[in-house]
Amino acid sequence: MDRILIRGGHRLAGRLPISGAKNAALTLMPAALLTDEPLTLRNLPRLADVDGFGHLLNQLGASTAVEGTRPDEFGRVMTIRAGRLTSTEAPYDIVRKMRASILVLGPLIGRGGEARVSLPGGCAIGNRPIDLHLKALEAIGAELEMAAGYVRATAPTINGQGGRLSGGRYRFPVVSVGATENVLMAAVTARGGSCIENAAREPEIVDLCRCLIAMGAKIDGIGTDTIEVEGTDRLHGATYSVMPDRIEAGSYACAAAITGGELELTGVSVDDMGATLSALEEAGVRVEPTREGVRVTADGPLRPLTLSTAPYPGFATDMQAQFMAMLTLAQGASVLTETIFENRYMHVPELARMGADITVSGRTAVVRGVAGLTGAPVMATDLRASMSLILAGLAATGETSVARVYHLDRGYERLEEKLSGVGADIERVSDG
Ligand code: EPU
């Protein structure tokens, strides 16, 4: 199995290109199921999860054609054609490995009035139920049946006409990104209108709405917590460019900060990164928008922070682990509170093995800055936790080897190439 080997202590400097957003890609790809015409997605990141989602679409009968950009370029273009679907089922084996597979539920009902999707079960960062996805779909007219670990959702037949949801109103009791995406994709082809209240406002939801509109959907309130959808009979094909990955960009901004470096992150949308960039500035890192993105410079000591994760526009849970790694070297004690997922501190014992001083009590972690970290063999059980160990390794003295690279391959396009391009001593090694 591959691992990433880092010899730490190098100051990072230079330009680092940011890829298309994983979490936008994973909701734009299923949107292709809503039409029998081709959906072409540009700036799609080259990631294991994107490949995995492509396979799922293939199993449902959609074709996926990838136009290779040059090997030295990042991203690629994929055209998805869901002319005729041959299956409406997301099987356990796929959903188990890639939770985002449940995002076919909404578009499959929206397209043909029927879907059968395996319940995902727990994952490394928490329980992650899908009750809100199901309640929202029910509220806009879906009928649900649970059996043998699967949920079957159908649109009822009215006056001999089957296959279309009625539309309706739903207020989320808790903000959910995935459930907002699922209900939106189901609502766009409903017979009537829908109103989604307390909807997630993440930029990835805005990206999905824009793509759906390009496909002919009628959506109002984009980027707010109340989204109104007027159902349309039919969506058509489109060409759409995936938004930049604000979490990848934030992760590399932390890499500049923790190594006392200076990186220009190109291709990012600064407007989507408000909370992350403010937190960096509060930690003493200089942040300057540039023509192509944003420059992040760390030329003084890092200051400690008090941060609590929250739905957008709050501080993202997907940035918590990377900030924690950075704050292990701040001058003083930081307090981080994780409010979104109950088990998202799996990186703490590994960071401690590198010399970090962190105490976790329930949902709160106190990070006392230390003078330095030392390299060690480490591993993590999820994507962002793995990135926090990479960051620690970049700043540590000596060698750090991060195992279970497949987590990183799910969400960071050619990480070692991007980091070595700005001065990191990092390589992927295969132990056969
Ligand atoms: N929740 C429920 N019931 C549901 C759905 C969610 O209780 O039916 C709870 C969750 O357990 C969690 C909270 O609501 O406590 C928020 O979860 P949300 O549904 O917003 O998360 P998600 O859609 O499953 C996406 C991202 C995650 C990111 C979260 C929060 C994708 C593919 N995944 O997950 O990204 O952490 O939103 O922003 O978009 C990552 O990229 O590393 C990652 C985990």
PDB file of N, CA and C in Angstrom, residues 357-408:
ATOM      1  N   ASP A 357       0.405  19.009  21.770  1.00  0.00           N
ATOM      2  CA  ASP A 357      -0.189  18.960  23.107  1.00  0.00           C
ATOM      3  C   ASP A 357      -1.680  19.306  22.972  1.00  0.00           C
ATOM      4  N   ILE A 358      -2.511  18.276  22.917  1.00  0.00           N
ATOM      5  CA  ILE A 358      -3.949  18.484  22.662  1.00  0.00           C
ATOM      6  C   ILE A 358      -4.759  17.672  23.676  1.00  0.00           C
ATOM      7  N   THR A 359      -5.749  18.314  24.277  1.00  0.00           N
ATOM      8  CA  THR A 359      -6.651  17.595  25.184  1.00  0.00           C
ATOM      9  C   THR A 359      -8.062  17.715  24.641  1.00  0.00           C
ATOM     10  N   VAL A 360      -8.722  16.574  24.501  1.00  0.00           N
ATOM     11  CA  VAL A 360     -10.105  16.602  23.992  1.00  0.00           C
ATOM     12  C   VAL A 360     -11.054  16.286  25.124  1.00  0.00           C
ATOM     13  N   SER A 361     -12.099  17.099  25.216  1.00  0.00           N
ATOM     14  CA  SER A 361     -13.131  16.802  26.192  1.00  0.00           C
ATOM     15  C   SER A 361     -14.470  16.991  25.477  1.00  0.00           C
ATOM     16  N   GLY A 362     -15.136  15.888  25.210  1.00  0.00           N
ATOM     17  CA  GLY A 362     -16.380  15.939  24.437  1.00  0.00           C
ATOM     18  C   GLY A 362     -16.120  16.513  23.065  1.00  0.00           C
ATOM     19  N   ARG A 363     -16.822  17.587  22.751  1.00  0.00           N
ATOM     20  CA  ARG A 363     -16.707  18.172  21.405  1.00  0.00           C
ATOM     21  C   ARG A 363     -15.637  19.260  21.321  1.00  0.00           C
ATOM     22  N   THR A 364     -14.935  19.506  22.443  1.00  0.00           N
ATOM     23  CA  THR A 364     -13.978  20.605  22.469  1.00  0.00           C
ATOM     24  C   THR A 364     -12.544  20.087  22.612  1.00  0.00           C
ATOM     25  N   ALA A 365     -11.653  20.694  21.859  1.00  0.00           N
ATOM     26  CA  ALA A 365     -10.234  20.323  21.948  1.00  0.00           C
ATOM     27  C   ALA A 365      -9.430  21.558  22.334  1.00  0.00           C
ATOM     28  N   VAL A 366      -8.570  21.404  23.314  1.00  0.00           N
ATOM     29  CA  VAL A 366      -7.666  22.491  23.679  1.00  0.00           C
ATOM     30  C   VAL A 366      -6.288  22.137  23.115  1.00  0.00           C
ATOM     31  N   VAL A 367      -5.775  23.037  22.291  1.00  0.00           N
ATOM     32  CA  VAL A 367      -4.490  22.802  21.620  1.00  0.00           C
ATOM     33  C   VAL A 367      -3.488  23.784  22.198  1.00  0.00           C
ATOM     34  N   ARG A 368      -2.523  23.268  22.970  1.00  0.00           N
ATOM     35  CA  ARG A 368      -1.494  24.162  23.530  1.00  0.00           C
ATOM     36  C   ARG A 368      -0.305  24.156  22.594  1.00  0.00           C
ATOM     37  N   GLY A 369       0.052  25.324  22.105  1.00  0.00           N
ATOM     38  CA  GLY A 369       1.152  25.407  21.141  1.00  0.00           C
ATOM     39  C   GLY A 369       2.453  24.871  21.723  1.00  0.00           C
ATOM     40  N   VAL A 370       3.202  24.138  20.902  1.00  0.00           N
ATOM     41  CA  VAL A 370       4.508  23.628  21.326  1.00  0.00           C
ATOM     42  C   VAL A 370       5.587  24.278  20.447  1.00  0.00           C
ATOM     43  N   ALA A 371       6.856  24.102  20.857  1.00  0.00           N
ATOM     44  CA  ALA A 371       7.936  24.766  20.119  1.00  0.00           C
ATOM     45  C   ALA A 371       8.192  24.094  18.778  1.00  0.00           C
ATOM     46  N   GLY A 372       7.929  22.792  18.699  1.00  0.00           N
ATOM     47  CA  GLY A 372       8.178  22.107  17.424  1.00  0.00           C
ATOM     48  C   GLY A 372       7.542  20.730  17.412  1.00  0.00           C
ATOM     49  N   LEU A 373       7.384  20.177  16.213  1.00  0.00           N
ATOM     50  CA  LEU A 373       6.861  18.815  16.068  1.00  0.00           C
ATOM     51  C   LEU A 373       7.987  17.928  15.556  1.00  0.00           C
ATOM     52  N   THR A 374       7.882  16.641  15.829  1.00  0.00           N
ATOM     53  CA  THR A 374       8.892  15.723  15.307  1.00  0.00           C
ATOM     54  C   THR A 374       8.220  14.690  14.401  1.00  0.00           C
ATOM     55  N   GLY A 375       8.878  14.329  13.330  1.00  0.00           N
ATOM     56  CA  GLY A 375       8.319  13.391  12.358  1.00  0.00           C
ATOM     57  C   GLY A 375       8.082  12.019  12.975  1.00  0.00           C
ATOM     58  N   ALA A 376       7.102  11.293  12.436  1.00  0.00           N
ATOM     59  CA  ALA A 376       6.779   9.957  12.937  1.00  0.00           C
ATOM     60  C   ALA A 376       5.963   9.218  11.884  1.00  0.00           C
ATOM     61  N   PRO A 377       5.906   7.897  11.964  1.00  0.00           N
ATOM     62  CA  PRO A 377       4.948   7.182  11.108  1.00  0.00           C
ATOM     63  C   PRO A 377       3.540   7.384  11.677  1.00  0.00           C
ATOM     64  N   VAL A 378       2.605   7.838  10.874  1.00  0.00           N
ATOM     65  CA  VAL A 378       1.238   8.118  11.349  1.00  0.00           C
ATOM     66  C   VAL A 378       0.222   7.644  10.306  1.00  0.00           C
ATOM     67  N   MET A 379      -1.016   7.556  10.722  1.00  0.00           N
ATOM     68  CA  MET A 379      -2.075   7.264   9.745  1.00  0.00           C
ATOM     69  C   MET A 379      -3.385   7.837  10.249  1.00  0.00           C
ATOM     70  N   ALA A 380      -4.312   8.039   9.321  1.00  0.00           N
ATOM     71  CA  ALA A 380      -5.588   8.606   9.730  1.00  0.00           C
ATOM     72  C   ALA A 380      -6.718   7.854   9.061  1.00  0.00           C
ATOM     73  N   THR A 381      -7.909   8.062   9.605  1.00  0.00           N
ATOM     74  CA  THR A 381      -9.051   7.279   9.141  1.00  0.00           C
ATOM     75  C   THR A 381     -10.003   8.071   8.271  1.00  0.00           C
ATOM     76  N   ASP A 382      -9.704   9.318   8.011  1.00  0.00           N
ATOM     77  CA  ASP A 382     -10.522  10.036   7.023  1.00  0.00           C
ATOM     78  C   ASP A 382      -9.683  11.082   6.307  1.00  0.00           C
ATOM     79  N   LEU A 383     -10.331  11.673   5.307  1.00  0.00           N
ATOM     80  CA  LEU A 383      -9.629  12.558   4.385  1.00  0.00           C
ATOM     81  C   LEU A 383      -8.985  13.774   5.051  1.00  0.00           C
ATOM     82  N   ARG A 384      -9.782  14.551   5.769  1.00  0.00           N
ATOM     83  CA  ARG A 384      -9.251  15.811   6.318  1.00  0.00           C
ATOM     84  C   ARG A 384      -8.264  15.533   7.451  1.00  0.00           C
ATOM     85  N   ALA A 385      -8.501  14.465   8.223  1.00  0.00           N
ATOM     86  CA  ALA A 385      -7.556  14.073   9.266  1.00  0.00           C
ATOM     87  C   ALA A 385      -6.212  13.718   8.628  1.00  0.00           C
ATOM     88  N   SER A 386      -6.251  13.016   7.485  1.00  0.00           N
ATOM     89  CA  SER A 386      -5.004  12.662   6.795  1.00  0.00           C
ATOM     90  C   SER A 386      -4.274  13.931   6.368  1.00  0.00           C
ATOM     91  N   MET A 387      -5.037  14.938   5.895  1.00  0.00           N
ATOM     92  CA  MET A 387      -4.400  16.193   5.467  1.00  0.00           C
ATOM     93  C   MET A 387      -3.760  16.890   6.651  1.00  0.00           C
ATOM     94  N   SER A 388      -4.375  16.797   7.831  1.00  0.00           N
ATOM     95  CA  SER A 388      -3.778  17.472   8.990  1.00  0.00           C
ATOM     96  C   SER A 388      -2.418  16.841   9.324  1.00  0.00           C
ATOM     97  N   LEU A 389      -2.291  15.541   9.073  1.00  0.00           N
ATOM     98  CA  LEU A 389      -1.009  14.876   9.350  1.00  0.00           C
ATOM     99  C   LEU A 389       0.047  15.274   8.311  1.00  0.00           C
ATOM    100  N   ILE A 390      -0.396  15.485   7.071  1.00  0.00           N
ATOM    101  CA  ILE A 390       0.530  15.981   6.038  1.00  0.00           C
ATOM    102  C   ILE A 390       1.065  17.354   6.471  1.00  0.00           C
ATOM    103  N   LEU A 391       0.156  18.212   6.944  1.00  0.00           N
ATOM    104  CA  LEU A 391       0.561  19.570   7.350  1.00  0.00           C
ATOM    105  C   LEU A 391       1.559  19.502   8.505  1.00  0.00           C
ATOM    106  N   ALA A 392       1.243  18.645   9.481  1.00  0.00           N
ATOM    107  CA  ALA A 392       2.158  18.504  10.620  1.00  0.00           C
ATOM    108  C   ALA A 392       3.517  18.016  10.126  1.00  0.00           C
ATOM    109  N   GLY A 393       3.483  17.069   9.181  1.00  0.00           N
ATOM    110  CA  GLY A 393       4.727  16.513   8.641  1.00  0.00           C
ATOM    111  C   GLY A 393       5.565  17.558   7.919  1.00  0.00           C
ATOM    112  N   LEU A 394       4.901  18.506   7.255  1.00  0.00           N
ATOM    113  CA  LEU A 394       5.638  19.554   6.526  1.00  0.00           C
ATOM    114  C   LEU A 394       6.429  20.447   7.477  1.00  0.00           C
ATOM    115  N   ALA A 395       5.903  20.600   8.702  1.00  0.00           N
ATOM    116  CA  ALA A 395       6.555  21.497   9.661  1.00  0.00           C
ATOM    117  C   ALA A 395       7.478  20.751  10.616  1.00  0.00           C
ATOM    118  N   ALA A 396       7.315  19.431  10.706  1.00  0.00           N
ATOM    119  CA  ALA A 396       8.061  18.664  11.712  1.00  0.00           C
ATOM    120  C   ALA A 396       9.531  18.505  11.311  1.00  0.00           C
ATOM    121  N   THR A 397      10.380  18.273  12.299  1.00  0.00           N
ATOM    122  CA  THR A 397      11.756  17.929  11.962  1.00  0.00           C
ATOM    123  C   THR A 397      11.795  16.433  11.666  1.00  0.00           C
ATOM    124  N   GLY A 398      12.643  16.040  10.755  1.00  0.00           N
ATOM    125  CA  GLY A 398      12.779  14.618  10.439  1.00  0.00           C
ATOM    126  C   GLY A 398      11.686  14.130   9.501  1.00  0.00           C
ATOM    127  N   GLU A 399      11.528  12.790   9.509  1.00  0.00           N
ATOM    128  CA  GLU A 399      10.697  12.150   8.495  1.00  0.00           C
ATOM    129  C   GLU A 399       9.322  11.771   9.030  1.00  0.00           C
ATOM    130  N   THR A 400       8.301  12.085   8.269  1.00  0.00           N
ATOM    131  CA  THR A 400       6.945  11.659   8.614  1.00  0.00           C
ATOM    132  C   THR A 400       6.443  10.782   7.489  1.00  0.00           C
ATOM    133  N   SER A 401       5.850   9.638   7.865  1.00  0.00           N
ATOM    134  CA  SER A 401       5.281   8.799   6.817  1.00  0.00           C
ATOM    135  C   SER A 401       3.796   8.643   7.114  1.00  0.00           C
ATOM    136  N   VAL A 402       2.976   9.085   6.165  1.00  0.00           N
ATOM    137  CA  VAL A 402       1.519   9.049   6.356  1.00  0.00           C
ATOM    138  C   VAL A 402       0.962   7.859   5.572  1.00  0.00           C
ATOM    139  N   ALA A 403       0.429   6.891   6.302  1.00  0.00           N
ATOM    140  CA  ALA A 403      -0.109   5.689   5.660  1.00  0.00           C
ATOM    141  C   ALA A 403      -1.554   5.915   5.233  1.00  0.00           C
ATOM    142  N   ARG A 404      -2.128   4.924   4.559  1.00  0.00           N
ATOM    143  CA  ARG A 404      -3.524   4.983   4.077  1.00  0.00           C
ATOM    144  C   ARG A 404      -3.763   6.168   3.135  1.00  0.00           C
ATOM    145  N   VAL A 405      -2.888   6.253   2.141  1.00  0.00           N
ATOM    146  CA  VAL A 405      -2.939   7.379   1.197  1.00  0.00           C
ATOM    147  C   VAL A 405      -4.262   7.434   0.446  1.00  0.00           C
ATOM    148  N   TYR A 406      -4.980   6.278   0.407  1.00  0.00           N
ATOM    149  CA  TYR A 406      -6.236   6.292  -0.359  1.00  0.00           C
ATOM    150  C   TYR A 406      -7.214   7.323   0.168  1.00  0.00           C
ATOM    151  N   HIS A 407      -7.117   7.672   1.451  1.00  0.00           N
ATOM    152  CA  HIS A 407      -7.997   8.741   1.952  1.00  0.00           C
ATOM    153  C   HIS A 407      -7.685  10.061   1.247  1.00  0.00           C
ATOM    154  N   LEU A 408      -6.385  10.362   1.124  1.00  0.00           N
ATOM    155  CA  LEU A 408      -5.980  11.625   0.481  1.00  0.00           C
ATOM    156  C   LEU A 408      -6.349  11.621  -0.998  1.00  0.00           C
TER     157      LEU A 408
END
